[in-house]
Amino acid sequence: LILIKPRNKNKSLHINSPRKTTEPIIMTDVVKREEWSSRWAFYFAAIGAAVGFGNVWRFPSLCVDYGGGAFFIPYLLALFFVGLPILILEIGFGQFFQTGDVNVFGGFHPRFRGVGVASVCCGFMLVVYYSMLIAWVVHAFFDSFGSDDPWGKADTTGEVAVDYFIGTIIGAETLGDDGRPTRIVWANVGCCALVWILCFFGTAFGVEVTGKITYFTMGLPIVLLFVFLGRGLTLEGHEEGIHEYIGVWDMSVLTDKPDVWSTAVTQIFFSLGVTFGIMTAFGSYCPQGSPVVVNCCVIAGANSMFSFISGFAVFAALGHLSYESGIPVTDLPYAGFSLVFGTWPVVFGSLPGGEHWVRLLFFDLFLLGIDSAFAFNEAISTVILDTRFFVGTAKWKVHLGICFSGFLLSFMYATDAGLNFLDVIDFYINFVMLIVGFCECFAAGWGYGTEKTIAKCGAKAFIFYLVANFGSVALACGIWFGTYSIWGGFVALILFYLVFLGLSLFSLKKHMEMTGEDMSFGEAVWALSFENIFDLKERIEPVTKWIPGIWCILIKQFLPHLLLILFVNLAQSNTSEGVPIFGNYGGYAKWPYQVMGILIFVMTIVVFVLGILFPQIYASLALPPGHLALEPSAEKAFEAEEVSDSEAGGVLEKVEPTAVAEVVLEKVEPTTPEEVELAA
């Protein structure tokens, strides 16, 4: 047993680097961190967080819009080269640090804590309106037991059903021409309160309990998906619907509709639930030594498979509706609210026992939503509980505060203009997600090890290399989206990159001559371009197990650039009237809709920039004593003598980077087999 006590302030303690070890690092917290009850519990919770409404109402429609089966080519490429690397980043570093987003990115460098703050704020804003979306589903479920609902009535069309949902369930029938709210729909307030109460009881008592709950809340939707699929395949005309979904392979869309590539990327990026702090928090409750890459492949694969099978279930039903009505499948509403509250429940409502099928569908949608709400709450509470202010605070108290605050803020969406607010805020959060995703990849690929890179290669070489990478992308975006010259943008990108790369290599050569660095020019180029991210990979692998080298290349040299391009592409888009979509989305009034959306985006930028310029602002969010930081500056604080194997009969307890300590050894005789193995 190793005890820590104060010592001379001028001396410091060295904690052995884990870079060369092949075994998981054993680290002890002041209070032992809770863990998932099993790997399956983690899988169900993480898949439940990823799978949501979009898997049902967006993915299948994208296949129809973009060449049927041909859409799977850009989709799968986006899955492997965008979705998986970011998922590995979040789950892997959550597992390594055993903490949430704020201190994970603060671990790369204290100035990046703002990235974590921004992501958690984004997640909280989203769960506030997501809770009301679930509440509308709950309201529709209870309404289906009445006599006024349209879903089980003969000759009801999808248009009539979705109009009823928007007008009566949401309450938009009382909106005036200006679209501004006029009343609160109290039935939705009650349903939203029920949702938040369920969220509290689903998350307040630890991830061990939450994981067991998700066996039901995620397991049952998987069963119901196959039930809906099986029922759909028994209906006449289902073949035509499935043919429109997957039977058409129009490869021309890959060149004729270039936006298919960005659409596939955004679908993967948003459907996996990254950039909200969810996967980081979930990873932090995994035992150290869990295979991160395997876990991420299971989660991402299950999420995509759910989307894929959902398409068969949806379009089998739409094929039957087309057969009965004589309307082509592609002329029926097959996406968004019009699908899940219009055409799809109308199909089920026309079957024997139709009302029960409709209720089962709404219950299924509720379960898909509530899992995601659990995950958002867990991401927020993980960050709060891992700060110094809340050490020892009961988890249920933090969740009570989160749920009560979220319920109060959701009143905005309980008005008759709730759908307008939801639509606008959801759109502007897309900007936030892209920015946060960029910052996450930049923090890992470019922020970690900056001091070491500059020391080896020189500040000028590093800055020129940074400008070569991101200045070229910025210039190309200006040409692509300003003049709409595709080839002009690529030529400018390559020329700009080569010029500044040349300046970087020239500066690198000069730096080596001035300092007499004992390394070849090739080694110096490696140090400038990839050494930091491969050092990071090597450092976390004892805790995360194997991470492929391609992950390092994608995180540093591909994903930050791609996300920057996607952000600019979204920001410069125009509405159908030809005006910029930013500030004019959906034709909604400037106040309150556009102003609120823009403020959310600006607030996120401010939160991030404040952390970069004034890192002390978020110092209070730092980890309590007992956590091991990864930031390079922390290593400098621990420079002193090593503790040899012969001296230590136990495990070195973690201390704060600023702690001044003396190691006092007290021999404890091992008794259990585990202790004997550990002592050996």
XYZ file of C-alpha atoms in Angstrom, residues 195-585:
391
model
C -41.205 11.495 -19.678
C -38.888 13.366 -17.293
C -40.058 11.275 -14.333
C -39.226 8.111 -16.269
C -35.862 9.596 -17.244
C -35.121 10.259 -13.588
C -35.936 6.752 -12.434
C -34.077 5.281 -15.423
C -30.787 7.054 -14.705
C -30.692 8.248 -11.090
C -29.429 5.055 -9.489
C -26.301 4.339 -11.494
C -25.317 2.810 -14.809
C -25.624 -0.691 -13.403
C -29.381 -0.119 -13.023
C -29.656 1.862 -16.282
C -27.941 -0.920 -18.207
C -30.434 -3.476 -16.940
C -33.355 -1.204 -17.841
C -32.072 -0.912 -21.415
C -32.362 -4.674 -21.818
C -36.071 -3.900 -22.049
C -36.132 -0.398 -23.544
C -33.746 -1.366 -26.373
C -34.378 -5.086 -26.507
C -38.134 -4.788 -27.055
C -37.839 -2.351 -30.024
C -35.548 -4.875 -31.719
C -38.198 -7.572 -31.241
C -40.971 -5.230 -32.395
C -38.985 -4.277 -35.490
C -39.041 -7.890 -36.616
C -42.722 -8.127 -35.698
C -43.523 -5.112 -37.913
C -41.313 -6.514 -40.657
C -42.982 -9.905 -40.518
C -46.458 -8.365 -40.609
C -45.504 -6.120 -43.500
C -44.169 -9.015 -45.553
C -47.555 -10.755 -45.299
C -49.387 -7.822 -46.923
C -50.275 -7.703 -50.602
C -48.106 -5.346 -52.619
C -45.150 -5.366 -50.217
C -42.814 -6.362 -53.071
C -43.265 -3.020 -54.821
C -42.384 -1.087 -51.697
C -39.241 -3.137 -51.034
C -38.255 -2.772 -54.693
C -38.349 1.026 -54.366
C -36.324 0.815 -51.163
C -33.508 -1.535 -52.138
C -34.310 -3.075 -55.521
C -33.285 -0.018 -57.532
C -29.533 0.503 -57.933
C -29.181 3.806 -59.748
C -25.406 4.264 -59.695
C -25.671 7.534 -61.636
C -26.633 9.400 -58.452
C -23.055 9.007 -57.227
C -21.969 11.479 -59.921
C -25.173 13.290 -60.892
C -26.081 14.106 -57.278
C -22.783 14.932 -55.558
C -24.630 15.917 -52.374
C -25.241 12.189 -51.816
C -21.749 12.009 -50.276
C -22.280 14.788 -47.752
C -25.765 13.439 -46.987
C -24.327 9.995 -46.202
C -21.670 11.525 -43.951
C -24.157 13.623 -42.005
C -26.529 10.656 -41.614
C -23.765 8.529 -40.082
C -22.373 11.410 -38.061
C -25.712 12.299 -36.486
C -27.190 8.806 -36.104
C -24.348 7.462 -33.952
C -24.989 10.001 -31.198
C -21.458 11.441 -31.165
C -20.461 15.012 -30.148
C -22.954 15.144 -27.270
C -20.710 13.603 -24.616
C -22.876 10.478 -24.515
C -20.381 7.925 -25.784
C -17.562 9.482 -23.754
C -19.633 9.136 -20.587
C -20.662 5.568 -21.434
C -17.046 4.642 -22.182
C -15.965 6.034 -18.812
C -17.987 3.309 -17.068
C -16.327 0.500 -19.021
C -13.620 -1.493 -17.227
C -10.116 -0.544 -18.269
C -8.833 -3.126 -20.702
C -12.147 -3.473 -22.544
C -11.614 -3.794 -26.333
C -12.692 -0.372 -27.556
C -12.492 -1.101 -31.291
C -14.589 -4.253 -30.932
C -17.152 -2.418 -28.805
C -17.410 0.441 -31.297
C -17.836 -1.948 -34.224
C -20.687 -3.699 -32.398
C -22.442 -0.408 -31.600
C -22.011 1.143 -35.043
C -22.914 -2.085 -36.800
C -26.058 -2.599 -34.712
C -27.138 0.996 -35.330
C -26.753 0.629 -39.102
C -28.408 -2.778 -39.139
C -31.420 -1.389 -37.278
C -31.718 1.352 -39.915
C -31.384 -1.180 -42.731
C -34.066 -3.533 -41.408
C -36.349 -0.592 -40.572
C -36.365 0.270 -44.263
C -37.794 -3.145 -45.121
C -40.489 -2.828 -42.439
C -41.475 0.686 -43.539
C -41.538 0.113 -47.286
C -43.268 -3.270 -47.056
C -46.162 -1.403 -45.400
C -46.013 1.439 -47.944
C -46.066 -1.096 -50.779
C -49.356 -2.415 -49.415
C -50.778 1.108 -49.155
C -49.731 1.744 -52.750
C -51.406 -1.490 -53.809
C -54.656 -0.558 -52.059
C -54.763 3.097 -53.147
C -53.231 2.874 -56.595
C -50.761 5.651 -55.721
C -47.097 4.961 -56.573
C -44.919 4.275 -53.540
C -42.693 7.258 -54.169
C -45.730 9.566 -54.259
C -46.729 8.542 -50.727
C -45.246 10.378 -47.711
C -42.280 8.217 -46.730
C -40.197 10.399 -44.420
C -40.404 12.335 -41.145
C -43.622 13.031 -39.258
C -45.666 12.219 -42.363
C -44.372 8.657 -42.220
C -44.466 7.721 -38.516
C -47.679 9.622 -37.671
C -49.304 9.456 -41.091
C -48.867 6.725 -43.668
C -47.327 3.972 -41.534
C -49.921 3.976 -38.704
C -52.668 4.361 -41.314
C -51.509 1.098 -42.931
C -51.586 -0.693 -39.578
C -54.914 0.908 -38.702
C -56.507 -0.647 -41.784
C -55.592 -4.177 -40.682
C -57.677 -6.418 -38.413
C -57.086 -5.214 -34.857
C -55.631 -2.070 -36.359
C -55.882 0.140 -33.273
C -53.680 -2.279 -31.365
C -51.064 -2.234 -34.133
C -51.067 1.575 -34.050
C -50.630 1.615 -30.258
C -47.816 -0.913 -30.539
C -46.106 1.332 -33.112
C -46.386 4.396 -30.858
C -45.103 2.396 -27.893
C -42.153 1.282 -30.005
C -41.372 4.907 -30.920
C -41.566 5.858 -27.250
C -38.994 3.210 -26.323
C -36.671 4.336 -29.113
C -36.841 7.878 -27.781
C -36.570 7.214 -24.053
C -33.260 5.339 -24.450
C -31.725 8.388 -26.096
C -33.089 10.636 -23.330
C -31.446 8.363 -20.737
C -28.153 8.757 -22.576
C -28.258 12.562 -22.738
C -28.943 12.748 -19.006
C -26.083 10.362 -18.272
C -23.654 12.474 -20.306
C -24.570 15.602 -18.348
C -24.501 13.970 -14.917
C -21.127 12.321 -15.599
C -19.500 15.697 -16.226
C -21.119 17.244 -13.141
C -20.293 14.390 -10.777
C -16.673 14.276 -11.940
C -15.977 17.868 -10.852
C -14.520 18.914 -7.516
C -17.758 20.584 -6.432
C -19.797 17.380 -6.501
C -17.401 14.839 -5.011
C -19.463 12.501 -2.857
C -22.804 13.934 -4.007
C -25.523 11.324 -4.441
C -26.179 10.694 -8.117
C -29.934 10.892 -7.726
C -29.670 14.471 -6.498
C -27.789 15.546 -9.625
C -30.281 13.760 -11.868
C -33.162 15.359 -10.025
C -31.689 18.773 -10.789
C -31.126 17.894 -14.448
C -34.617 16.493 -14.951
C -36.383 19.338 -13.149
C -34.415 21.971 -15.090
C -35.081 20.167 -18.368
C -38.794 19.954 -17.609
C -39.054 23.694 -16.927
C -37.194 24.595 -20.115
C -39.354 22.241 -22.184
C -42.416 24.457 -21.601
C -41.394 26.386 -24.713
C -42.066 23.269 -26.779
C -45.388 22.640 -25.012
C -46.910 25.700 -26.689
C -48.907 25.461 -29.882
C -45.751 26.651 -31.672
C -43.697 23.821 -30.169
C -43.049 22.144 -33.520
C -41.739 25.430 -34.951
C -39.345 25.865 -32.037
C -38.212 22.241 -32.292
C -37.614 22.456 -36.037
C -35.532 25.629 -35.808
C -33.449 24.626 -32.772
C -32.813 21.201 -34.273
C -31.524 22.822 -37.464
C -29.106 25.171 -35.720
C -27.827 22.384 -33.463
C -26.515 20.767 -36.660
C -23.970 23.595 -36.847
C -23.033 23.008 -33.224
C -22.509 19.278 -33.769
C -20.192 19.863 -36.726
C -18.158 22.441 -34.817
C -17.885 20.192 -31.758
C -16.905 17.242 -33.944
C -14.201 19.327 -35.584
C -12.910 20.483 -32.202
C -12.834 16.920 -30.840
C -10.752 15.640 -33.747
C -8.541 18.743 -33.690
C -7.919 18.360 -29.957
C -6.800 14.748 -30.353
C -4.960 15.089 -33.653
C -3.394 18.521 -33.283
C -3.742 19.634 -29.663
C -2.127 16.674 -27.950
C 1.663 16.832 -27.796
C 1.907 20.323 -29.278
C 4.716 21.366 -26.939
C 6.769 18.297 -27.825
C 6.248 18.817 -31.562
C 7.301 22.463 -31.362
C 10.336 21.588 -29.272
C 11.458 19.031 -31.862
C 10.481 20.801 -35.077
C 10.261 24.490 -34.232
C 7.301 26.821 -33.933
C 7.564 28.122 -37.523
C 7.494 24.652 -39.054
C 4.504 23.690 -36.911
C 2.528 26.862 -37.749
C 3.248 26.607 -41.481
C 2.154 22.965 -41.427
C -1.038 23.911 -39.592
C -1.780 26.659 -42.139
C -1.061 24.259 -45.009
C -3.710 21.870 -43.734
C -6.517 24.208 -42.725
C -5.763 27.312 -44.770
C -5.955 25.223 -47.935
C -9.340 23.831 -46.882
C -10.663 27.318 -46.080
C -9.505 28.653 -49.471
C -10.991 25.693 -51.332
C -14.328 26.112 -49.530
C -14.403 29.765 -50.545
C -13.983 28.778 -54.188
C -16.269 25.729 -54.086
C -19.164 27.453 -52.398
C -18.488 31.001 -53.561
C -17.837 30.566 -57.278
C -19.112 26.954 -57.545
C -15.935 25.946 -59.359
C -15.198 22.376 -58.276
C -11.913 21.965 -60.114
C -10.840 25.508 -59.271
C -11.274 24.688 -55.596
C -9.186 21.514 -55.861
C -6.410 23.281 -57.765
C -6.317 26.081 -55.179
C -6.288 23.558 -52.340
C -3.346 21.615 -53.780
C -1.283 24.701 -54.680
C -1.880 26.384 -51.305
C -1.038 23.183 -49.472
C 2.177 22.609 -51.418
C 3.386 26.181 -50.901
C 2.932 26.160 -47.137
C 4.140 22.581 -46.858
C 7.324 23.714 -48.581
C 7.669 26.606 -46.134
C 7.124 24.194 -43.266
C 9.802 21.762 -44.475
C 12.243 24.620 -45.105
C 11.650 25.926 -41.564
C 12.054 22.417 -40.214
C 15.433 22.057 -41.933
C 16.607 25.410 -40.556
C 15.470 24.454 -37.056
C 17.447 21.206 -37.195
C 20.560 23.066 -38.310
C 20.218 25.651 -35.535
C 19.496 23.210 -32.703
C 21.533 20.251 -33.878
C 18.682 17.816 -33.313
C 19.968 14.252 -33.354
C 17.536 12.851 -35.906
C 17.301 12.420 -39.652
C 15.195 14.704 -41.821
C 12.728 11.865 -42.374
C 12.376 11.411 -38.622
C 11.795 15.148 -38.261
C 9.055 15.067 -40.912
C 7.437 12.163 -39.060
C 7.631 14.128 -35.795
C 5.954 17.093 -37.475
C 3.170 15.187 -39.181
C 2.229 12.063 -37.211
C 4.350 11.423 -34.141
C 1.989 13.074 -31.642
C -1.113 11.123 -32.664
C 0.779 7.808 -32.776
C 2.234 8.597 -29.349
C -1.330 9.122 -28.157
C -2.390 5.802 -29.667
C 0.505 4.001 -27.999
C -0.267 5.621 -24.685
C -3.932 4.673 -24.505
C -3.638 1.131 -25.885
C -2.754 -0.445 -22.511
C -6.210 0.689 -21.373
C -8.223 0.477 -24.611
C -6.429 -2.462 -26.271
C -5.511 -2.333 -29.959
C -6.253 0.821 -31.956
C -5.545 0.608 -35.718
C -2.985 2.954 -37.219
C -5.490 4.146 -39.811
C -7.420 5.736 -36.940
C -4.464 8.079 -36.291
C -4.325 9.146 -39.942
C -8.069 9.778 -40.135
C -8.262 11.718 -36.871
C -5.401 14.024 -37.794
C -5.338 14.330 -41.570
C -8.885 13.655 -42.740
C -11.740 14.155 -40.290
C -11.014 17.733 -39.107
C -10.767 18.846 -42.739
C -13.939 16.999 -43.761
C -16.003 18.370 -40.872
C -14.818 21.885 -41.668
C -15.982 21.445 -45.270
C -19.363 20.080 -44.149
C -19.801 23.031 -41.804
C -19.085 25.579 -44.544
C -21.332 23.668 -46.938
C -24.237 23.835 -44.497
C -23.593 27.461 -43.570
C -23.534 28.736 -47.156
C -26.631 26.832 -48.313
C -29.588 28.820 -49.617
C -33.321 28.390 -49.165
C -35.640 27.684 -52.083
C -36.089 31.473 -52.353
C -32.360 31.920 -52.903
C -31.563 33.599 -49.556
C -28.941 32.209 -47.115
C -30.417 29.442 -44.990
C -28.473 30.633 -41.943
C -30.813 33.171 -40.350
C -33.703 32.347 -42.682
C -34.320 28.658 -42.076
